[in-house]
Amino acid sequence: MKRFLLAALLLLILSSCGYTMAGLNNEIPVKYYINTVHNDTIDSTIGDIMQLEAERFFLKYNELASYKQATYFMDIIISNLEYINPVLTATDQATSTYIAYNLTIIVTDIDGKEIYTWNTKTSTNFSITSDAGITLQTRDGKLKSNIEDDLTTFRLNISRKVYK
């Protein structure tokens, strides 16, 4: 009887710290396969940036899988790209610009049934310099940061759907 009580007490202490006994975790590991990244914009590099950042993001959380190992399949669509340049009237030059785009992520299960669709409109600003290379690096850095924020929000929202 003492051993049983000791084991129960130990199990209670460990479970309160977040540990679980093998076989008691009912949570299904989520693994995504990125089917496609549709870039419906005029800027071809944005699709490449999205693909690499999405792969990096889900790999960081150990949620990126091969086609055969995936529990869910993801299609990412980028559309409605806009650059908005505020122009300084004194010099007639733009010193910064806003970039905005729509992001849609469609998630399907193994049978191809759509289980979740997520949409957002994202925008960010970045400085324009006389050096086109630096301007593009700044833009790409801002895009990567926004994509990570968007994917974090997506991950939080879909976890509510998957782990009901």
Tab-separated table of C-alpha atoms in Angstrom:
chain	number	residue	atom	x	y	z
A	1	MET	CA	0.000	0.000	0.000
A	2	LYS	CA	2.886	2.355	0.811
A	3	ARG	CA	4.396	1.760	-2.632
A	4	PHE	CA	1.092	2.545	-4.315
A	5	LEU	CA	0.714	5.800	-2.366
A	6	LEU	CA	4.330	6.722	-3.068
A	7	ALA	CA	3.864	6.042	-6.790
A	8	ALA	CA	0.622	8.059	-6.864
A	9	LEU	CA	2.289	10.966	-5.056
A	10	LEU	CA	5.275	10.857	-7.396
A	11	LEU	CA	2.970	10.778	-10.439
A	12	LEU	CA	1.029	13.768	-9.077
A	13	ILE	CA	4.216	15.770	-8.502
A	14	LEU	CA	5.658	14.963	-11.921
A	15	SER	CA	2.405	15.690	-13.763
A	16	SER	CA	2.132	19.081	-12.061
A	17	CYS	CA	5.556	19.922	-13.533
A	18	GLY	CA	4.366	19.111	-17.055
A	19	TYR	CA	5.768	15.592	-17.303
A	20	THR	CA	3.560	12.749	-18.514
A	21	MET	CA	3.866	9.014	-18.331
A	22	ALA	CA	4.437	7.225	-21.623
A	23	GLY	CA	1.155	6.340	-23.266
A	24	LEU	CA	-0.838	8.937	-21.316
A	25	ASN	CA	-0.349	11.812	-23.781
A	26	ASN	CA	-3.472	11.968	-25.975
A	27	GLU	CA	-2.209	14.902	-28.026
A	28	ILE	CA	-1.588	13.989	-31.673
A	29	PRO	CA	1.632	15.496	-33.000
A	30	VAL	CA	0.873	17.968	-35.789
A	31	LYS	CA	3.065	17.670	-38.865
A	32	TYR	CA	2.604	19.888	-41.904
A	33	TYR	CA	3.632	19.359	-45.484
A	34	ILE	CA	3.710	22.569	-47.512
A	35	ASN	CA	2.042	21.602	-50.795
A	36	THR	CA	2.437	24.897	-52.576
A	37	VAL	CA	3.142	28.550	-52.117
A	38	HIS	CA	1.053	30.453	-54.673
A	39	ASN	CA	2.526	33.861	-55.337
A	40	ASP	CA	-0.269	35.828	-57.001
A	41	THR	CA	1.752	39.054	-56.965
A	42	ILE	CA	4.012	40.778	-59.465
A	43	ASP	CA	7.061	40.347	-57.205
A	44	SER	CA	8.512	36.882	-57.782
A	45	THR	CA	10.876	37.007	-54.795
A	46	ILE	CA	8.065	37.248	-52.235
A	47	GLY	CA	6.951	33.678	-52.980
A	48	ASP	CA	10.498	32.406	-52.479
A	49	ILE	CA	10.826	34.303	-49.201
A	50	MET	CA	7.480	32.908	-48.012
A	51	GLN	CA	8.465	29.329	-48.905
A	52	LEU	CA	11.794	29.509	-47.066
A	53	GLU	CA	10.369	31.281	-44.018
A	54	ALA	CA	7.422	28.865	-43.719
A	55	GLU	CA	9.759	25.867	-43.915
A	56	ARG	CA	12.126	27.424	-41.355
A	57	PHE	CA	9.242	28.334	-39.032
A	58	PHE	CA	7.614	24.893	-38.936
A	59	LEU	CA	10.987	23.160	-38.773
A	60	LYS	CA	11.777	25.230	-35.663
A	61	TYR	CA	8.711	23.737	-33.951
A	62	ASN	CA	9.383	20.249	-35.339
A	63	GLU	CA	6.126	20.456	-37.309
A	64	LEU	CA	7.487	20.193	-40.859
A	65	ALA	CA	7.171	16.762	-42.426
A	66	SER	CA	7.632	14.943	-45.677
A	67	TYR	CA	4.547	14.162	-47.731
A	68	LYS	CA	4.206	10.625	-46.314
A	69	GLN	CA	4.738	11.673	-42.675
A	70	ALA	CA	2.367	14.680	-42.664
A	71	THR	CA	-0.888	14.842	-40.726
A	72	TYR	CA	-1.963	18.038	-42.514
A	73	PHE	CA	-1.232	19.630	-45.866
A	74	MET	CA	-0.855	23.351	-46.342
A	75	ASP	CA	-1.328	25.674	-49.313
A	76	ILE	CA	-0.123	29.242	-48.854
A	77	ILE	CA	-1.403	32.040	-51.094
A	78	ILE	CA	0.076	35.536	-51.250
A	79	SER	CA	-1.982	38.124	-53.130
A	80	ASN	CA	-2.853	41.810	-53.494
A	81	LEU	CA	0.670	43.152	-53.088
A	82	GLU	CA	0.773	46.930	-52.736
A	83	TYR	CA	3.623	49.373	-52.323
A	84	ILE	CA	2.552	52.727	-50.921
A	85	ASN	CA	5.159	55.492	-51.149
A	86	PRO	CA	4.707	58.591	-49.015
A	87	VAL	CA	6.481	61.382	-50.885
A	88	LEU	CA	8.087	64.336	-49.143
A	89	THR	CA	6.770	67.455	-50.855
A	90	ALA	CA	9.905	69.528	-50.167
A	91	THR	CA	12.191	67.150	-52.088
A	92	ASP	CA	9.690	65.117	-54.158
A	93	GLN	CA	11.402	61.927	-52.969
A	94	ALA	CA	10.139	58.906	-51.096
A	95	THR	CA	12.107	58.082	-47.941
A	96	SER	CA	10.089	55.071	-46.866
A	97	THR	CA	7.376	52.858	-48.222
A	98	TYR	CA	4.708	50.530	-46.937
A	99	ILE	CA	4.324	47.087	-48.357
A	100	ALA	CA	1.026	45.277	-47.846
A	101	TYR	CA	-0.221	41.887	-48.973
A	102	ASN	CA	-2.923	39.336	-48.244
A	103	LEU	CA	-1.932	35.951	-46.886
A	104	THR	CA	-4.210	32.917	-47.011
A	105	ILE	CA	-3.333	29.501	-45.605
A	106	ILE	CA	-5.558	26.548	-46.462
A	107	VAL	CA	-5.050	23.368	-44.426
A	108	THR	CA	-6.388	19.999	-45.522
A	109	ASP	CA	-6.260	16.611	-43.851
A	110	ILE	CA	-4.910	13.355	-45.277
A	111	ASP	CA	-8.166	12.759	-47.184
A	112	GLY	CA	-7.995	16.197	-48.833
A	113	LYS	CA	-10.814	17.611	-46.714
A	114	GLU	CA	-10.338	21.288	-45.923
A	115	ILE	CA	-10.186	21.661	-42.150
A	116	TYR	CA	-9.065	25.254	-41.745
A	117	THR	CA	-8.636	28.425	-43.789
A	118	TRP	CA	-6.862	31.437	-42.353
A	119	ASN	CA	-6.680	34.913	-43.930
A	120	THR	CA	-4.837	38.042	-42.931
A	121	LYS	CA	-3.731	41.313	-44.447
A	122	THR	CA	-0.203	42.263	-43.458
A	123	SER	CA	1.688	45.491	-43.906
A	124	THR	CA	5.024	46.898	-42.866
A	125	ASN	CA	7.151	49.885	-43.684
A	126	PHE	CA	10.805	50.088	-44.610
A	127	SER	CA	13.291	52.796	-45.534
A	128	ILE	CA	14.250	53.565	-49.089
A	129	THR	CA	17.892	54.437	-49.660
A	130	SER	CA	19.845	55.397	-52.738
A	131	ASP	CA	21.388	51.904	-52.687
A	132	ALA	CA	18.892	49.475	-54.223
A	133	GLY	CA	20.648	46.468	-52.660
A	134	ILE	CA	20.328	47.860	-49.137
A	135	THR	CA	16.697	48.804	-49.782
A	136	LEU	CA	15.893	45.244	-50.897
A	137	GLN	CA	17.713	43.756	-47.889
A	138	THR	CA	15.722	46.019	-45.588
A	139	ARG	CA	12.463	45.078	-47.316
A	140	ASP	CA	13.247	41.353	-47.167
A	141	GLY	CA	14.161	41.584	-43.479
A	142	LYS	CA	10.848	43.292	-42.710
A	143	LEU	CA	8.968	40.701	-44.785
A	144	LYS	CA	10.642	37.831	-42.924
A	145	SER	CA	9.727	39.372	-39.588
A	146	ASN	CA	6.104	39.859	-40.669
A	147	ILE	CA	5.872	36.338	-42.051
A	148	GLU	CA	7.103	34.918	-38.747
A	149	ASP	CA	4.494	36.994	-36.876
A	150	ASP	CA	1.771	35.826	-39.273
A	151	LEU	CA	2.761	32.165	-38.949
A	152	THR	CA	2.854	32.471	-35.155
A	153	THR	CA	-0.709	33.813	-35.200
A	154	PHE	CA	-1.761	31.076	-37.641
A	155	ARG	CA	-0.193	28.398	-35.442
A	156	LEU	CA	-2.027	29.684	-32.376
A	157	ASN	CA	-5.367	29.852	-34.210
A	158	ILE	CA	-5.128	26.416	-35.811
A	159	SER	CA	-4.084	24.807	-32.530
A	160	ARG	CA	-7.504	25.768	-31.177
A	161	LYS	CA	-9.098	23.930	-34.101
A	162	VAL	CA	-6.853	20.835	-34.104
A	163	TYR	CA	-6.724	20.256	-30.332
A	164	LYS	CA	-10.404	20.769	-29.472
